[in-house]
PDB file of C-alpha atoms (C1' of nucleotides) in Angstrom:
ATOM      1  CA  UNK K   1      -0.377   0.030   0.408  1.00 56.00           C
ATOM      2  CA  UNK K   2       1.560   3.048  -0.893  1.00 57.00           C
ATOM      3  CA  UNK K   3      -0.196   6.960   0.171  1.00 59.00           C
ATOM      4  CA  UNK K   4       0.253   9.223  -2.419  1.00 60.00           C
ATOM      5  CA  UNK K   5       3.582  11.289  -2.120  1.00 60.00           C
ATOM      6  CA  UNK K   6       3.754  14.563  -3.078  1.00 60.00           C
ATOM      7  CA  UNK K   7       6.509  16.062  -1.633  1.00 51.00           C
ATOM      8  CA  UNK K   8      10.472  15.577  -3.666  1.00 52.00           C
ATOM      9  CA  UNK K   9      11.216  15.534  -7.300  1.00 90.00           C
ATOM     10  CA  UNK K  10       8.293  15.469  -9.000  1.00 93.00           C
ATOM     11  CA  UNK K  11       9.242  11.870 -10.946  1.00 94.00           C
ATOM     12  CA  UNK K  12       9.169  10.100  -8.127  1.00 94.00           C
ATOM     13  CA  UNK K  13       5.736  11.708  -6.954  1.00 95.00           C
ATOM     14  CA  UNK K  14       4.537  10.075 -10.413  1.00 96.00           C
ATOM     15  CA  UNK K  15       6.097   6.721  -8.724  1.00 96.00           C
ATOM     16  CA  UNK K  16       4.141   7.068  -6.191  1.00 96.00           C
ATOM     17  CA  UNK K  17       1.155   7.826  -7.560  1.00 97.00           C
ATOM     18  CA  UNK K  18       0.540   3.917  -9.327  1.00 97.00           C
ATOM     19  CA  UNK K  19      -1.991   2.057  -7.183  1.00 97.00           C
ATOM     20  CA  UNK K  20      -3.474   5.306  -5.763  1.00 97.00           C
ATOM     21  CA  UNK K  21      -6.971   5.610  -5.815  1.00 97.00           C
ATOM     22  CA  UNK K  22      -9.233   8.770  -7.212  1.00 97.00           C
ATOM     23  CA  UNK K  23     -12.510   8.858  -5.442  1.00 96.00           C
ATOM     24  CA  UNK K  24     -15.571  11.404  -7.299  1.00 95.00           C
ATOM     25  CA  UNK K  25     -18.709  10.639  -6.210  1.00 92.00           C
ATOM     26  CA  UNK K  26     -19.725   6.313  -6.750  1.00 94.00           C
ATOM     27  CA  UNK K  27     -16.412   5.703  -8.945  1.00 96.00           C
ATOM     28  CA  UNK K  28     -13.046   4.666  -8.092  1.00 97.00           C
ATOM     29  CA  UNK K  29     -10.150   4.464 -10.095  1.00 97.00           C
ATOM     30  CA  UNK K  30      -6.742   2.855 -10.036  1.00 97.00           C
ATOM     31  CA  UNK K  31      -3.785   4.584 -11.285  1.00 97.00           C
ATOM     32  CA  UNK K  32      -1.770   3.042 -13.589  1.00 97.00           C
ATOM     33  CA  UNK K  33      -0.384   5.169 -16.203  1.00 96.00           C
ATOM     34  CA  UNK K  34       1.912   8.873 -14.580  1.00 96.00           C
ATOM     35  CA  UNK K  35       3.749  11.490 -16.547  1.00 96.00           C
ATOM     36  CA  UNK K  36       5.633  13.430 -15.047  1.00 95.00           C
ATOM     37  CA  UNK K  37       6.087  17.036 -15.899  1.00 95.00           C
ATOM     38  CA  UNK K  38       8.266  20.111 -13.781  1.00 94.00           C
ATOM     39  CA  UNK K  39       8.486  23.723 -13.510  1.00 93.00           C
ATOM     40  CA  UNK K  40      10.435  26.443 -15.666  1.00 92.00           C
ATOM     41  CA  UNK K  41      13.418  23.991 -16.738  1.00 91.00           C
ATOM     42  CA  UNK K  42      11.345  21.185 -18.342  1.00 93.00           C
ATOM     43  CA  UNK K  43      10.758  22.596 -21.829  1.00 92.00           C
ATOM     44  CA  UNK K  44       7.936  20.096 -21.558  1.00 93.00           C
ATOM     45  CA  UNK K  45       5.671  21.281 -19.137  1.00 94.00           C
ATOM     46  CA  UNK K  46       3.363  24.098 -19.300  1.00 94.00           C
ATOM     47  CA  UNK K  47       5.668  26.045 -17.531  1.00 93.00           C
ATOM     48  CA  UNK K  48       8.087  26.614 -19.504  1.00 93.00           C
ATOM     49  CA  UNK K  49       6.566  30.127 -20.270  1.00 91.00           C
ATOM     50  CA  UNK K  50       6.283  31.298 -16.842  1.00 91.00           C
ATOM     51  CA  UNK K  51       2.983  30.537 -14.767  1.00 92.00           C
ATOM     52  CA  UNK K  52      -0.222  31.665 -16.312  1.00 91.00           C
ATOM     53  CA  UNK K  53      -3.571  32.152 -15.919  1.00 91.00           C
ATOM     54  CA  UNK K  54      -3.964  28.251 -16.979  1.00 92.00           C
ATOM     55  CA  UNK K  55      -1.040  26.800 -15.178  1.00 95.00           C
ATOM     56  CA  UNK K  56      -1.704  28.385 -12.169  1.00 94.00           C
ATOM     57  CA  UNK K  57      -2.248  25.217 -10.134  1.00 95.00           C
ATOM     58  CA  UNK K  58       1.181  23.933 -11.129  1.00 95.00           C
ATOM     59  CA  UNK K  59       2.967  25.963  -8.497  1.00 93.00           C
ATOM     60  CA  UNK K  60       1.497  24.446  -6.009  1.00 84.00           C
ATOM     61  CA  UNK K  61       0.042  24.096  -3.055  1.00 92.00           C
ATOM     62  CA  UNK K  62       0.807  20.006  -4.142  1.00 94.00           C
ATOM     63  CA  UNK K  63      -2.573  18.030  -3.707  1.00 95.00           C
ATOM     64  CA  UNK K  64      -4.924  19.885  -5.548  1.00 95.00           C
ATOM     65  CA  UNK K  65      -5.811  19.405  -9.102  1.00 96.00           C
ATOM     66  CA  UNK K  66      -5.306  20.831 -12.402  1.00 96.00           C
ATOM     67  CA  UNK K  67      -7.666  20.391 -15.200  1.00 96.00           C
ATOM     68  CA  UNK K  68      -6.371  21.911 -18.674  1.00 94.00           C
ATOM     69  CA  UNK K  69      -8.393  21.619 -21.749  1.00 93.00           C
ATOM     70  CA  UNK K  70      -6.214  19.601 -25.333  1.00 91.00           C
ATOM     71  CA  UNK K  71      -7.148  19.894 -29.114  1.00 88.00           C
ATOM     72  CA  UNK K  72     -10.168  21.216 -27.749  1.00 84.00           C
ATOM     73  CA  UNK K  73     -11.895  18.317 -26.849  1.00 85.00           C
ATOM     74  CA  UNK K  74     -10.516  16.244 -23.715  1.00 92.00           C
ATOM     75  CA  UNK K  75      -9.872  17.345 -20.321  1.00 94.00           C
ATOM     76  CA  UNK K  76      -7.256  15.938 -18.717  1.00 95.00           C
ATOM     77  CA  UNK K  77      -6.546  15.573 -14.666  1.00 97.00           C
ATOM     78  CA  UNK K  78      -3.036  16.600 -12.742  1.00 97.00           C
ATOM     79  CA  UNK K  79      -2.111  15.943  -9.672  1.00 97.00           C
ATOM     80  CA  UNK K  80       0.177  19.108  -8.708  1.00 96.00           C
ATOM     81  CA  UNK K  81       2.928  17.578  -6.506  1.00 94.00           C
ATOM     82  CA  UNK K  82       5.775  20.577  -5.256  1.00 88.00           C
ATOM     83  CA  UNK K  83       5.803  23.198  -2.998  1.00 87.00           C
ATOM     84  CA  UNK K  84       4.508  26.307  -3.099  1.00 87.00           C
ATOM     85  CA  UNK K  85       6.339  28.395  -5.449  1.00 89.00           C
ATOM     86  CA  UNK K  86       7.529  25.171  -7.710  1.00 91.00           C
ATOM     87  CA  UNK K  87       5.689  24.516 -10.646  1.00 94.00           C
ATOM     88  CA  UNK K  88       5.510  20.605 -10.426  1.00 95.00           C
ATOM     89  CA  UNK K  89       2.790  17.719 -11.669  1.00 96.00           C
ATOM     90  CA  UNK K  90       1.682  14.640 -12.716  1.00 96.00           C
ATOM     91  CA  UNK K  91      -0.468  13.760 -15.133  1.00 97.00           C
ATOM     92  CA  UNK K  92      -2.997  10.936 -15.161  1.00 97.00           C
ATOM     93  CA  UNK K  93      -2.192   9.018 -17.850  1.00 96.00           C
ATOM     94  CA  UNK K  94      -4.522   5.556 -17.195  1.00 96.00           C
ATOM     95  CA  UNK K  95      -6.881   3.774 -14.623  1.00 97.00           C
ATOM     96  CA  UNK K  96      -8.913   1.159 -14.477  1.00 96.00           C
ATOM     97  CA  UNK K  97     -12.334   0.617 -12.727  1.00 96.00           C
ATOM     98  CA  UNK K  98     -13.263  -0.229  -8.962  1.00 97.00           C
ATOM     99  CA  UNK K  99     -16.387   0.752  -8.668  1.00 97.00           C
ATOM    100  CA  UNK K 100     -18.602   2.657 -10.454  1.00 96.00           C
ATOM    101  CA  UNK K 101     -19.117   0.250 -13.760  1.00 95.00           C
ATOM    102  CA  UNK K 102     -22.501   1.309 -15.121  1.00 94.00           C
ATOM    103  CA  UNK K 103     -21.818   5.153 -14.348  1.00 95.00           C
ATOM    104  CA  UNK K 104     -18.177   5.338 -16.295  1.00 95.00           C
ATOM    105  CA  UNK K 105     -19.984   2.554 -18.912  1.00 94.00           C
ATOM    106  CA  UNK K 106     -22.177   5.768 -19.433  1.00 93.00           C
ATOM    107  CA  UNK K 107     -19.900   8.339 -19.597  1.00 94.00           C
ATOM    108  CA  UNK K 108     -17.096   6.563 -21.727  1.00 93.00           C
ATOM    109  CA  UNK K 109     -20.789   5.697 -23.728  1.00 91.00           C
ATOM    110  CA  UNK K 110     -19.764   2.046 -23.606  1.00 91.00           C
ATOM    111  CA  UNK K 111     -21.228  -1.706 -23.592  1.00 89.00           C
ATOM    112  CA  UNK K 112     -18.734  -3.571 -22.215  1.00 90.00           C
ATOM    113  CA  UNK K 113     -15.035  -3.009 -20.004  1.00 92.00           C
ATOM    114  CA  UNK K 114     -12.040  -3.847 -22.336  1.00 93.00           C
ATOM    115  CA  UNK K 115      -8.587  -2.870 -21.272  1.00 92.00           C
ATOM    116  CA  UNK K 116      -8.547   0.380 -23.008  1.00 93.00           C
ATOM    117  CA  UNK K 117     -11.735   1.839 -20.828  1.00 95.00           C
ATOM    118  CA  UNK K 118      -9.970   4.033 -19.025  1.00 95.00           C
ATOM    119  CA  UNK K 119      -6.351   3.698 -20.942  1.00 95.00           C
ATOM    120  CA  UNK K 120      -5.818   7.539 -21.752  1.00 95.00           C
ATOM    121  CA  UNK K 121      -5.466  10.731 -19.851  1.00 96.00           C
ATOM    122  CA  UNK K 122      -8.618  12.013 -21.564  1.00 95.00           C
ATOM    123  CA  UNK K 123     -10.088   8.683 -20.888  1.00 96.00           C
ATOM    124  CA  UNK K 124      -9.475   8.900 -17.240  1.00 96.00           C
ATOM    125  CA  UNK K 125     -11.015  12.681 -16.539  1.00 96.00           C
ATOM    126  CA  UNK K 126     -13.991  11.755 -18.516  1.00 95.00           C
ATOM    127  CA  UNK K 127     -14.425   8.084 -16.549  1.00 96.00           C
ATOM    128  CA  UNK K 128     -13.943  10.156 -13.498  1.00 96.00           C
ATOM    129  CA  UNK K 129     -16.691  13.023 -14.992  1.00 94.00           C
ATOM    130  CA  UNK K 130     -14.065  15.939 -14.801  1.00 95.00           C
ATOM    131  CA  UNK K 131     -14.535  19.145 -16.253  1.00 93.00           C
ATOM    132  CA  UNK K 132     -12.573  23.370 -15.595  1.00 92.00           C
ATOM    133  CA  UNK K 133     -15.180  23.051 -12.618  1.00 93.00           C
ATOM    134  CA  UNK K 134     -12.342  20.830 -11.069  1.00 95.00           C
ATOM    135  CA  UNK K 135      -9.567  22.614 -11.719  1.00 95.00           C
ATOM    136  CA  UNK K 136      -7.643  23.522  -8.528  1.00 95.00           C
ATOM    137  CA  UNK K 137      -9.560  21.134  -6.145  1.00 95.00           C
ATOM    138  CA  UNK K 138      -8.039  19.637  -3.269  1.00 96.00           C
ATOM    139  CA  UNK K 139      -8.194  16.100  -3.665  1.00 96.00           C
ATOM    140  CA  UNK K 140      -6.396  15.961   0.276  1.00 95.00           C
ATOM    141  CA  UNK K 141      -9.855  17.112   1.348  1.00 93.00           C
ATOM    142  CA  UNK K 142     -13.000  15.449   2.201  1.00 88.00           C
ATOM    143  CA  UNK K 143     -15.960  15.644   0.008  1.00 85.00           C
ATOM    144  CA  UNK K 144     -15.809  15.553  -4.223  1.00 91.00           C
ATOM    145  CA  UNK K 145     -12.711  14.217  -5.883  1.00 95.00           C
ATOM    146  CA  UNK K 146     -10.252  12.862  -3.771  1.00 96.00           C
ATOM    147  CA  UNK K 147      -7.317  11.095  -4.559  1.00 97.00           C
ATOM    148  CA  UNK K 148      -6.320   7.809  -1.609  1.00 96.00           C
ATOM    149  CA  UNK K 149      -3.729   5.381  -0.690  1.00 95.00           C
ATOM    150  CA  UNK K 150      -3.737   2.035  -3.069  1.00 96.00           C
ATOM    151  CA  UNK K 151      -1.553  -0.964  -3.614  1.00 96.00           C
ATOM    152  CA  UNK K 152       1.891   0.072  -5.021  1.00 95.00           C
ATOM    153  CA  UNK K 153       2.589  -1.846  -8.386  1.00 97.00           C
ATOM    154  CA  UNK K 154       4.947  -4.648  -7.900  1.00 96.00           C
ATOM    155  CA  UNK K 155       6.201  -4.453 -11.603  1.00 96.00           C
ATOM    156  CA  UNK K 156       7.017  -0.283 -12.894  1.00 96.00           C
ATOM    157  CA  UNK K 157       7.609   0.700 -16.025  1.00 96.00           C
ATOM    158  CA  UNK K 158       9.174   3.414 -17.421  1.00 95.00           C
ATOM    159  CA  UNK K 159       9.708   5.344 -20.811  1.00 94.00           C
ATOM    160  CA  UNK K 160       9.325   9.032 -22.639  1.00 93.00           C
ATOM    161  CA  UNK K 161       6.128  10.541 -22.022  1.00 94.00           C
ATOM    162  CA  UNK K 162       3.697  10.973 -25.494  1.00 94.00           C
ATOM    163  CA  UNK K 163       3.652  14.105 -27.446  1.00 92.00           C
ATOM    164  CA  UNK K 164       5.896  16.568 -26.584  1.00 93.00           C
ATOM    165  CA  UNK K 165       7.382  16.713 -29.609  1.00 89.00           C
ATOM    166  CA  UNK K 166       8.007  20.491 -29.179  1.00 90.00           C
ATOM    167  CA  UNK K 167      10.443  19.892 -25.895  1.00 91.00           C
ATOM    168  CA  UNK K 168      14.116  19.246 -25.957  1.00 91.00           C
ATOM    169  CA  UNK K 169      16.143  16.462 -27.347  1.00 90.00           C
ATOM    170  CA  UNK K 170      16.676  15.987 -23.721  1.00 91.00           C
ATOM    171  CA  UNK K 171      14.084  16.079 -21.982  1.00 92.00           C
ATOM    172  CA  UNK K 172      11.711  14.373 -24.832  1.00 91.00           C
ATOM    173  CA  UNK K 173      13.951  11.610 -23.911  1.00 91.00           C
ATOM    174  CA  UNK K 174      13.682  11.736 -19.909  1.00 92.00           C
ATOM    175  CA  UNK K 175      11.842   8.392 -18.920  1.00 93.00           C
ATOM    176  CA  UNK K 176       9.206   9.905 -16.811  1.00 94.00           C
ATOM    177  CA  UNK K 177       6.584   7.941 -18.276  1.00 95.00           C
ATOM    178  CA  UNK K 178       6.050   5.284 -16.047  1.00 96.00           C
ATOM    179  CA  UNK K 179       2.419   1.850 -15.347  1.00 96.00           C
ATOM    180  CA  UNK K 180       2.243  -0.386 -13.749  1.00 97.00           C
ATOM    181  CA  UNK K 181       4.110  -3.787 -15.427  1.00 95.00           C
ATOM    182  CA  UNK K 182       0.496  -6.217 -14.237  1.00 95.00           C
ATOM    183  CA  UNK K 183      -1.806  -3.435 -15.856  1.00 95.00           C
ATOM    184  CA  UNK K 184      -3.435  -3.315 -19.105  1.00 94.00           C
ATOM    185  CA  UNK K 185      -4.630  -0.366 -18.414  1.00 94.00           C
ATOM    186  CA  UNK K 186      -2.004   1.282 -20.225  1.00 95.00           C
ATOM    187  CA  UNK K 187      -2.031   3.144 -23.941  1.00 92.00           C
ATOM    188  CA  UNK K 188       1.283   2.423 -25.951  1.00 91.00           C
ATOM    189  CA  UNK K 189       2.896   0.194 -24.096  1.00 91.00           C
ATOM    190  CA  UNK K 190       5.351  -0.725 -26.882  1.00 89.00           C
ATOM    191  CA  UNK K 191       7.358   2.462 -25.260  1.00 90.00           C
ATOM    192  CA  UNK K 192       8.127   1.505 -22.113  1.00 93.00           C
ATOM    193  CA  UNK K 193      10.059  -0.578 -21.009  1.00 94.00           C
ATOM    194  CA  UNK K 194      10.530  -2.575 -16.760  1.00 95.00           C
ATOM    195  CA  UNK K 195      12.101   0.497 -14.758  1.00 89.00           C
TER     196      UNK K 195
ATOM    197  C1'  DC A   1      -1.348  -3.601 -34.076  1.00 52.68           C
ATOM    198  C1'  DG A   2      -0.284   0.245 -36.811  1.00 52.68           C
ATOM    199  C1'  DC A   3      -1.004   4.501 -39.250  1.00 52.68           C
ATOM    200  C1'  DC A   4      -4.090   8.371 -40.777  1.00 52.68           C
ATOM    201  C1'  DG A   5      -7.527  12.486 -40.748  1.00 52.68           C
ATOM    202  C1'  DG A   6     -10.540  14.715 -38.420  1.00 52.68           C
ATOM    203  C1'  DA A   7     -12.403  16.320 -34.551  1.00 52.68           C
ATOM    204  C1'  DT A   8     -12.832  21.672 -31.716  1.00 52.68           C
ATOM    205  C1'  DT A   9     -10.745  25.001 -27.543  1.00 52.68           C
ATOM    206  C1'  DT A  10      -7.311  27.776 -25.859  1.00 52.68           C
ATOM    207  C1'  DA A  11      -3.285  29.942 -25.606  1.00 52.68           C
ATOM    208  C1'  DA A  12       0.979  31.997 -27.013  1.00 52.68           C
TER     209       DA A  12
ATOM    210  C1'  DT N   1      -1.186  27.976 -35.051  1.00 52.68           C
ATOM    211  C1'  DA N   2       0.003  24.425 -32.508  1.00 52.68           C
ATOM    212  C1'  DA N   3      -1.375  21.321 -28.954  1.00 52.68           C
ATOM    213  C1'  DA N   4       0.824  16.854 -22.498  1.00 52.68           C
ATOM    214  C1'  DT N   5      -5.536  13.210 -27.152  1.00 52.68           C
ATOM    215  C1'  DC N   6      -9.762  10.118 -29.264  1.00 52.68           C
ATOM    216  C1'  DC N   7     -12.291   7.831 -32.267  1.00 52.68           C
ATOM    217  C1'  DG N   8     -13.207   5.480 -36.382  1.00 52.68           C
ATOM    218  C1'  DG N   9     -11.957   3.244 -41.247  1.00 52.68           C
ATOM    219  C1'  DC N  10      -8.510   0.979 -43.519  1.00 52.68           C
ATOM    220  C1'  DG N  11      -5.106  -2.539 -44.131  1.00 52.68           C
ATOM    221  C1'  DA N  12      -0.862  -5.842 -42.426  1.00 52.68           C
TER     222       DA N  12
END
DNA sequence: CGCCGGATTTAA
DNA sequence: TAAATCCGGCGA
């Protein structure tokens, strides 16, 4: 069992979130895939150009939800992990449904469970019913969307982050994408290797 | 399973 | 104008 660790390096925080649960209403998801994003020094991060209205939550405090809208169609859920005034966030990229399956199937417009049901950041937020109104929500407080401890994965996979072609080669190569090696709810698993 | 194009809002 | 993506269609 691991508790969400939201202090220390963002990559370490990202790994510690694997296995933790996201709970909203009757829906519980177990996190299977994450990506770490840093501050202005990370050319792949939304914080690379400094603090903006969109990325303000990344600057802490830790444990708040950073929601952003992507490609004109999808909401993405991140967990802010840095101390106040230091930008860091972990993108929740994949999950497995533990409770509230009927609700998730309806939100995802699916009729049955498949490995890919919540494999993908847009799918995770959709399964939880999230949108901009959850930005800056405290995930460690009771009520609403919350983050809870869960069983840590036995095997870990790691690899480069996805969809960051605009970043420097060094930052593109940084292995800051992590996944549960025993879960099938991981998109594009081929790009990952045992940690 | 992989590649491709369209959808469609936001922010630099 | 490009983006921390998804989905359906198609071919291997």
